[in-house]
Short mmCIF file of C-alpha atoms and ligand atoms in Angstrom, two decimals:
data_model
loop_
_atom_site.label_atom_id
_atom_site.label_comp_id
_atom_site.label_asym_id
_atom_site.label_seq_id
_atom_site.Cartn_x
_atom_site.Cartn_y
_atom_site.Cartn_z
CA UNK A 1 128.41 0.62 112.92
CA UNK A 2 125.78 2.03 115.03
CA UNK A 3 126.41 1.74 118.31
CA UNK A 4 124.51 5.10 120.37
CA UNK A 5 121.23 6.11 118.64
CA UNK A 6 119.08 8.98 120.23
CA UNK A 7 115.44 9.31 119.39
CA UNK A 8 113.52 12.51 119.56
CA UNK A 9 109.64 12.26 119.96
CA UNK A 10 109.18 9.99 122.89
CA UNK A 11 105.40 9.29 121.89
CA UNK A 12 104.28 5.52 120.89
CA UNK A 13 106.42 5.46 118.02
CA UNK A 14 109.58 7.05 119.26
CA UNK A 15 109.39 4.58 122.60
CA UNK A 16 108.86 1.67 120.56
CA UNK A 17 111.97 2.73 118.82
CA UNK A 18 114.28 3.32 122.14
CA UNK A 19 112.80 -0.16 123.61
CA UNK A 20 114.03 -1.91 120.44
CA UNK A 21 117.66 -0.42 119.97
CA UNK A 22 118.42 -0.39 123.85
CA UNK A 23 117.35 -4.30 124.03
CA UNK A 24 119.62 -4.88 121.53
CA UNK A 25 122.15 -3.12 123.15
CA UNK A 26 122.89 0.00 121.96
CA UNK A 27 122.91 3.38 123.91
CA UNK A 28 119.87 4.95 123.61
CA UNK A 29 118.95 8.92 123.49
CA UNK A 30 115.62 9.44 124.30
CA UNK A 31 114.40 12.87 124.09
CA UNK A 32 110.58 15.04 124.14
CA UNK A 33 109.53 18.65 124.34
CA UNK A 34 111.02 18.27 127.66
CA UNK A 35 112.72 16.44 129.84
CA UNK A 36 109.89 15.11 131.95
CA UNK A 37 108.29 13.51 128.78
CA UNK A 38 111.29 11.55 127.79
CA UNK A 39 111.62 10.51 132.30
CA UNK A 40 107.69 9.08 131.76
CA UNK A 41 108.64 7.45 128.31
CA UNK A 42 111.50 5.69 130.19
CA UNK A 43 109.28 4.95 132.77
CA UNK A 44 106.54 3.32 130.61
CA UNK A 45 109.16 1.38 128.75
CA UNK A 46 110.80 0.06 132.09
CA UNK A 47 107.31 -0.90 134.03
CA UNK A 48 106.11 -2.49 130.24
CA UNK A 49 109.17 -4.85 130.31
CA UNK A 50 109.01 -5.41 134.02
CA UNK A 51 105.30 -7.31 133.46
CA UNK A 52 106.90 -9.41 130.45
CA UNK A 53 109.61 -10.71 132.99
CA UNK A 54 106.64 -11.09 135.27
CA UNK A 55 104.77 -13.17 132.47
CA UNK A 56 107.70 -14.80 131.66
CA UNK A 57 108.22 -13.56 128.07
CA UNK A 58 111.67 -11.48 128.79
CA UNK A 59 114.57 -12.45 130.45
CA UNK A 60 115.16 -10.44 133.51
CA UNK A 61 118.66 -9.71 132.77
CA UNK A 62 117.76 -8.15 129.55
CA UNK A 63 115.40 -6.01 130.96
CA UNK A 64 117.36 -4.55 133.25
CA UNK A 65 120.27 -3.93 131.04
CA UNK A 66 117.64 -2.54 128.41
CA UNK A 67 116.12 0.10 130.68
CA UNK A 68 120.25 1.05 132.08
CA UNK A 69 120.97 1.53 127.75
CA UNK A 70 117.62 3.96 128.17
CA UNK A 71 118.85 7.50 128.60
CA UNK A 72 116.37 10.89 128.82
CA UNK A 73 117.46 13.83 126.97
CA UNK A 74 116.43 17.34 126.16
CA UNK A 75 118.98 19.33 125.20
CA UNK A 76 119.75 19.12 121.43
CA UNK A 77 123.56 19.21 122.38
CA UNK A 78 123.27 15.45 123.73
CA UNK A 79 122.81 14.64 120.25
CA UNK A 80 126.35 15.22 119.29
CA UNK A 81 127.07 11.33 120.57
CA UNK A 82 124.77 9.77 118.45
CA UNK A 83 126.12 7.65 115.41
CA UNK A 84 121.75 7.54 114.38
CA UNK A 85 119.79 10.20 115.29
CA UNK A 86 115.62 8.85 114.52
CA UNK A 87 112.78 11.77 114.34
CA UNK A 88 109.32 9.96 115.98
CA UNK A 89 107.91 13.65 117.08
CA UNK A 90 104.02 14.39 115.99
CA UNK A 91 103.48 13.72 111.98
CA UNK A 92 103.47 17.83 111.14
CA UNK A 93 106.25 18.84 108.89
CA UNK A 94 107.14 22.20 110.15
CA UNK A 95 107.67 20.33 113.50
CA UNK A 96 110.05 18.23 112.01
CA UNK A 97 111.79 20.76 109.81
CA UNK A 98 112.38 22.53 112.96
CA UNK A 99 113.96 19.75 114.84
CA UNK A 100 115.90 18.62 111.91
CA UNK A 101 117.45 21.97 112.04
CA UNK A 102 117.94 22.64 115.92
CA UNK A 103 119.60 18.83 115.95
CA UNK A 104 121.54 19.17 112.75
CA UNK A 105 123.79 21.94 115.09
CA UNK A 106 124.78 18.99 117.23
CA UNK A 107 124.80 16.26 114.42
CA UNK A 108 128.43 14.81 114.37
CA UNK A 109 130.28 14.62 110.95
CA UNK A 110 129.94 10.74 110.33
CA UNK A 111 126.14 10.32 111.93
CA UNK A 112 123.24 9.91 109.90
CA UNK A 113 119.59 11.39 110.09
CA UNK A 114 116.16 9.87 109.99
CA UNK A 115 112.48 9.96 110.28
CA UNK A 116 109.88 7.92 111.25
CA UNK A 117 107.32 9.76 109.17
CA UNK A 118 104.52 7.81 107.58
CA UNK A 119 104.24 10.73 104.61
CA UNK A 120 105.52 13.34 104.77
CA UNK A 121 108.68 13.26 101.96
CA UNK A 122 112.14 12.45 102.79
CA UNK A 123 113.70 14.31 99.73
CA UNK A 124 111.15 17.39 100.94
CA UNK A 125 112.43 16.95 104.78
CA UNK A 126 116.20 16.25 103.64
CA UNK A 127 116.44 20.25 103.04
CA UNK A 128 116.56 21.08 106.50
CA UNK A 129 119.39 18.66 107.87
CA UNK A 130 122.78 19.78 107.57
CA UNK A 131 123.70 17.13 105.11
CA UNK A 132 121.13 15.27 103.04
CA UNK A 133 123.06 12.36 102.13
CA UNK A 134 122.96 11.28 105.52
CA UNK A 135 119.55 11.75 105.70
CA UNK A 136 116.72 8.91 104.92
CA UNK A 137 113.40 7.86 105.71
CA UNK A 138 113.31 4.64 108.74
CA UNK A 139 109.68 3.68 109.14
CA UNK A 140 108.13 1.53 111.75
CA UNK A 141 105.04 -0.36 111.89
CA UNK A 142 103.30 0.25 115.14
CA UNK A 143 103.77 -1.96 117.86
CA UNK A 144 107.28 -1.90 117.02
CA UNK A 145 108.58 -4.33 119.36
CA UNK A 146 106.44 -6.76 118.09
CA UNK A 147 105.97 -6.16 113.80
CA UNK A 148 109.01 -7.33 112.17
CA UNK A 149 109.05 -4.96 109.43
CA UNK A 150 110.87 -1.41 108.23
CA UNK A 151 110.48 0.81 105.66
CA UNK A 152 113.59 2.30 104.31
CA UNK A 153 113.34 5.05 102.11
CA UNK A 154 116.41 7.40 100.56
CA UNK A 155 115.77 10.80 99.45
CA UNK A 156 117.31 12.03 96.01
CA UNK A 157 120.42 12.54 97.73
CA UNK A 158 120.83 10.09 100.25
CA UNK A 159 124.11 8.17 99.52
CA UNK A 160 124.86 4.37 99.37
CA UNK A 161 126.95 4.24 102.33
CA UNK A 162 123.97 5.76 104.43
CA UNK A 163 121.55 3.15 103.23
CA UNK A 164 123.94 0.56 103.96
CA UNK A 165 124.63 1.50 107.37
CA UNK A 166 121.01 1.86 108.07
CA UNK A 167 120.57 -1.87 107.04
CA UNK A 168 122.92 -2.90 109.32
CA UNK A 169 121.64 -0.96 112.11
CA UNK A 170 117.92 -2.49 111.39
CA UNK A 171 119.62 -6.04 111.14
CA UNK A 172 121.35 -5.61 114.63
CA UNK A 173 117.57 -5.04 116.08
CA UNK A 174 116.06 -8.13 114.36
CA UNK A 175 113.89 -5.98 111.97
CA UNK A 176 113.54 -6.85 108.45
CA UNK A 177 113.58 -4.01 105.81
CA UNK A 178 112.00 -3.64 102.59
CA UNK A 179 113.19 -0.59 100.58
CA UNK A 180 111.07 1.95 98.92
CA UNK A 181 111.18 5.08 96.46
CA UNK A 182 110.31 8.43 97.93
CA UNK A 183 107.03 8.09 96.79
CA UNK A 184 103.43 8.60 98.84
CA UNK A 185 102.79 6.23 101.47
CA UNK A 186 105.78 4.16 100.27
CA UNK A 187 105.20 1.14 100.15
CA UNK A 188 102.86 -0.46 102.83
CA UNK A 189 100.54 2.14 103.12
CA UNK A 190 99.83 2.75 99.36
CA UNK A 191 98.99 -0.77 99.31
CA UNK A 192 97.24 -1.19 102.49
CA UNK A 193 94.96 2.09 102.86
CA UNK A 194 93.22 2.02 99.66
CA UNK A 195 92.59 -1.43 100.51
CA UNK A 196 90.51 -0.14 103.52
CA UNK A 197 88.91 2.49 100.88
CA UNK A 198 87.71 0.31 98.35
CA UNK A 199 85.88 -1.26 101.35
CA UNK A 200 84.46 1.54 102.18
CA UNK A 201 83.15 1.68 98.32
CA UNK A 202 82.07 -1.63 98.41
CA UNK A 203 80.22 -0.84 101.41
CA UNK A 204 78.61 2.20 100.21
CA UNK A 205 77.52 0.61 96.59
CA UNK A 206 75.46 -1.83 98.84
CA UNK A 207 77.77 -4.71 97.67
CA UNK A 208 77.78 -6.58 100.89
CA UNK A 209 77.34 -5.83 104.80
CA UNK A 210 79.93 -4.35 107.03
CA UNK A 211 79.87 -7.78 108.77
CA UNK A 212 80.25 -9.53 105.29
CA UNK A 213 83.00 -7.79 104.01
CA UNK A 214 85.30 -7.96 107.20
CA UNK A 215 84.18 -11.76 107.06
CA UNK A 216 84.59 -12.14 103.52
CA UNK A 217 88.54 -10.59 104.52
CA UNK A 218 89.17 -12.51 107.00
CA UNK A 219 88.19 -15.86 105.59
CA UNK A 220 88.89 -15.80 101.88
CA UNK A 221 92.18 -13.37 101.89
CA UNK A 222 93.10 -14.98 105.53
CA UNK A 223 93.68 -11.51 107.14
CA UNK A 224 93.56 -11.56 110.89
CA UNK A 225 91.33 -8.52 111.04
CA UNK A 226 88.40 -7.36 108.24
CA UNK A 227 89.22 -4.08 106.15
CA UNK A 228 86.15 -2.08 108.33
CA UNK A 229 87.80 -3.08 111.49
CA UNK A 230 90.72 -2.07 110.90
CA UNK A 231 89.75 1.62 109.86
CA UNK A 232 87.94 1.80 113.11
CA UNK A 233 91.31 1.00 115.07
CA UNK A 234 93.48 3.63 112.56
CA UNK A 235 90.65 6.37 112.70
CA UNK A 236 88.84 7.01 109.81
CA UNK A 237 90.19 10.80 109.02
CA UNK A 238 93.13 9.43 109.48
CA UNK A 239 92.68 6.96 106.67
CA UNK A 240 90.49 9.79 104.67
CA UNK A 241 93.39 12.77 105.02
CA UNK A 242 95.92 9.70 103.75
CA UNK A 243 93.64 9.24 100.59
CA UNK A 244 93.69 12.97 100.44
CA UNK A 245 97.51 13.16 100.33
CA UNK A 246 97.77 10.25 97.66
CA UNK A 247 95.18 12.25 95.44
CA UNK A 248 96.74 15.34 95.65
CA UNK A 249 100.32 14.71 95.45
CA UNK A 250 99.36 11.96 91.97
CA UNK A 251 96.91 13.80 90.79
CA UNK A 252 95.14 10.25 90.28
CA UNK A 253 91.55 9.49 90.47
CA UNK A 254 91.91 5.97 91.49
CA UNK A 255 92.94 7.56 94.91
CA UNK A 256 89.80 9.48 95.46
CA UNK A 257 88.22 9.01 98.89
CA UNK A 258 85.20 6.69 98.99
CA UNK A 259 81.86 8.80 99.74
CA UNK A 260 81.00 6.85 102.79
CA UNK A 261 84.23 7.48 104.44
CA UNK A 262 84.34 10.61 104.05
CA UNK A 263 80.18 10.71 105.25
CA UNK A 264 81.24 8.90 108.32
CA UNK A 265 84.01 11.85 108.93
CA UNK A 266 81.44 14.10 108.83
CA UNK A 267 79.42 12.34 111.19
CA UNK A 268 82.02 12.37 113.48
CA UNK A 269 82.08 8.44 113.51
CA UNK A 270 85.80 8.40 113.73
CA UNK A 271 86.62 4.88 114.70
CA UNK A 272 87.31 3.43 117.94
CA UNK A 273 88.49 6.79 119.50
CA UNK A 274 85.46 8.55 119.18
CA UNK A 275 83.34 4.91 120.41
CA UNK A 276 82.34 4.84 116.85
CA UNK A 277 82.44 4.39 113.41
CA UNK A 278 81.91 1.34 110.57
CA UNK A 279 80.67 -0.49 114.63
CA UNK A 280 79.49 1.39 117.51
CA UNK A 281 81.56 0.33 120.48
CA UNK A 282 78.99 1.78 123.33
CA UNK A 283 77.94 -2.04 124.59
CA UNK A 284 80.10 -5.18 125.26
CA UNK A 285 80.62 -5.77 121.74
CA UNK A 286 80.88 -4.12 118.48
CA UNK A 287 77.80 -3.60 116.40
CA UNK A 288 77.64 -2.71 112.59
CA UNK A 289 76.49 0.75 112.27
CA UNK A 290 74.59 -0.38 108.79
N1 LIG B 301 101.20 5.56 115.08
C1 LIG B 301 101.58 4.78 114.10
O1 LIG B 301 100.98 3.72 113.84
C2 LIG B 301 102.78 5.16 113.26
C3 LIG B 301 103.37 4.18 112.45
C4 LIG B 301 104.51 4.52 111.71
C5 LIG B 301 105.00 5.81 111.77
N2 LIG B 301 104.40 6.75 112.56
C6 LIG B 301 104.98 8.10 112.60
O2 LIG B 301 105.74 8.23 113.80
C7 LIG B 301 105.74 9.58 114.24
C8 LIG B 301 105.26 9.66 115.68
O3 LIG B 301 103.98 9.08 115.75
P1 LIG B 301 103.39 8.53 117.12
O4 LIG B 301 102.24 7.67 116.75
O5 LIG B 301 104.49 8.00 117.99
O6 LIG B 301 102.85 9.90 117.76
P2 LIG B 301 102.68 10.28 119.31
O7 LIG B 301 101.70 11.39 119.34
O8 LIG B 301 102.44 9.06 120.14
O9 LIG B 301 104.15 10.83 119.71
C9 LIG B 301 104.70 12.00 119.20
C10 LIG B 301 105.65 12.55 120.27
O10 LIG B 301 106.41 13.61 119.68
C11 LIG B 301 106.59 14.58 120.69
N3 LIG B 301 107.00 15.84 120.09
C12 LIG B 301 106.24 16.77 119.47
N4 LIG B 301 107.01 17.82 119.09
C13 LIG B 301 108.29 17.52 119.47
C14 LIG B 301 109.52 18.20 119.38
N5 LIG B 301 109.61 19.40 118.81
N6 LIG B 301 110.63 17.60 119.88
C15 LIG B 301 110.55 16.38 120.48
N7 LIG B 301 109.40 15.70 120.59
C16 LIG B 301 108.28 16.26 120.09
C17 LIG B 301 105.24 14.62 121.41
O11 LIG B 301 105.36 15.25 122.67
C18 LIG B 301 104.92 13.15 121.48
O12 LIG B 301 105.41 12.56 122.67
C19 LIG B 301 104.87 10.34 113.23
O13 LIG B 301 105.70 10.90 112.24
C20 LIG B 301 103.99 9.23 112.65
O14 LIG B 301 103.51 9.53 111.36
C21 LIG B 301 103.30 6.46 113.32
#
């Protein structure tokens, strides 16, 4: 049973992560690049679940005993308590291969190793832990304390008894899991983001308008948000470096990137983060940018 899990990479992912485990009452690890990042993480998590008391939404009680589970770390030999140790740190793979073998010192004989990664391989990342049957792939969907879902994904080597134990972990924090192969994107995202490129192609044959299509979405598939939307929130090289990976690592055309998106790259029309890119985002509301 899982009952102290640290996480290292205190970023969006990583705090979503803490929040979840520590509300459900396990001790929680919470580690950065140093130990000033993890204090603000801690922070952020505490004065985010102080305004849902506020609203109403979270018990006090809870809170308070969630942020006292919340613990900052950044010494690797902290790690040696954890029964789960979960990788969130930036999606670059020598990062992770180096953390995986600075914590892997510290890992104690029974725990079990994961990442968070979106695609980087687990079989491929497995190699640098000091024992890849205890290592697997846990992914999120971002915000985590609010999408039900995780990804679980074993590497080649990772043994039944690891898999099991991370589906009871993911039960104890009310998160559903679907299981995948150790294949690109698993599963959501090799669904979901050529989805959002064969909009893009649709949009560049001239099929329909950037408004139509997210309408079209939204009404006739009942999605909550249109496919052109959506890229604008992920970041569209984001989404075009995904299509990149899926092409390169199958070696299948169907995965090629659509011409537009990778025009709007170009452009520097990135999406929301750059104010914009399928809409422009410089008035009070978004306009189609053809
Ligand atoms: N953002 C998403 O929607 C999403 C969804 C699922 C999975 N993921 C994956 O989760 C991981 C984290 O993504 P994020 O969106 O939270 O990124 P983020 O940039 O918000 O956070 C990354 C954190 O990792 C820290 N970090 C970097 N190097 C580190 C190191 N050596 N040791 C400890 N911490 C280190 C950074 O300081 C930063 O705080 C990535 O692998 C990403 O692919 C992201």
């Amino acid at each position: 049973m899982i009952r102290t899990v640290a996480v290292i990479g205190a970023g969006q992912m990583g705090s979503g992560i803490a929040q979840v485990s520590a509300q459900a009452g396990m001790k929680v690890l919470l580690g950065d690049v140093s130990i000033e990042l993890a204090d603000k993480a801690r922070d952020k998590i505490a004065k985010g679940l102080a305004k849902l008391v506020e609203k109403g939404k979270v018990d006090a009680a809870l809170a308070a005993s969630t942020v006292a589970n919340l613990h900052s770390f950044s010494d690797h030999a902290a790690l040696a308590e954890a029964d789960l140790v979960i990788e969130a740190a930036t999606e670059r793979e020598d990062i992770k291969h180096r953390i995986f073998e600075s914590a892997g010192k510290h890992l104690a004989s029974h725990a079990i190793m994961a990442s968070n990664t979106s695609s980087i391989p687990i079989t491929r990342m497995a190699v640098s832990s000091p024992d890849p049957e205890r290592f697997i792939g846990i992914h999120f969907f971002n915000p985590v304390p609010l999408m039900k879902l995780v990804e679980v994904i074993p590497g080649l080597a990772t043994s039944v008894s690891t898999i099991e134990a991370v589906r009871g972990f993911v039960g104890d924090i009310g998160k559903e899991i679907v299981l995948s192969q150790d294949e690109p994107g698993f599963i959501v995202n090799r669904i979901f983001v050529p989805f959002i490129n064969e909009a893009a192609f649709v949009l560049g044959s001239g099929t329909g308008s950037i408004v139509d299509i997210d309408k079209g979405v939204k009404l006739g598939l009942n999605h909550p948000m249109g496919p052109l939307e959506l890229a604008d929130f992920i970041g569209l090289d984001t989404l075009l470096e995904i299509m990149k990976i899926y092409l390169a690592s199958t070696g299948d055309p169907k995965y090629r990137p659509a011409p537009l998106l990778q025009k709007y790259v170009e452009a520097g029309w990135l999406g929301r983060k750059t104010g914009r890119g399928f809409y422009d985002y410089s008035g009070d509301v978004p306009v189609p940018t053809r």
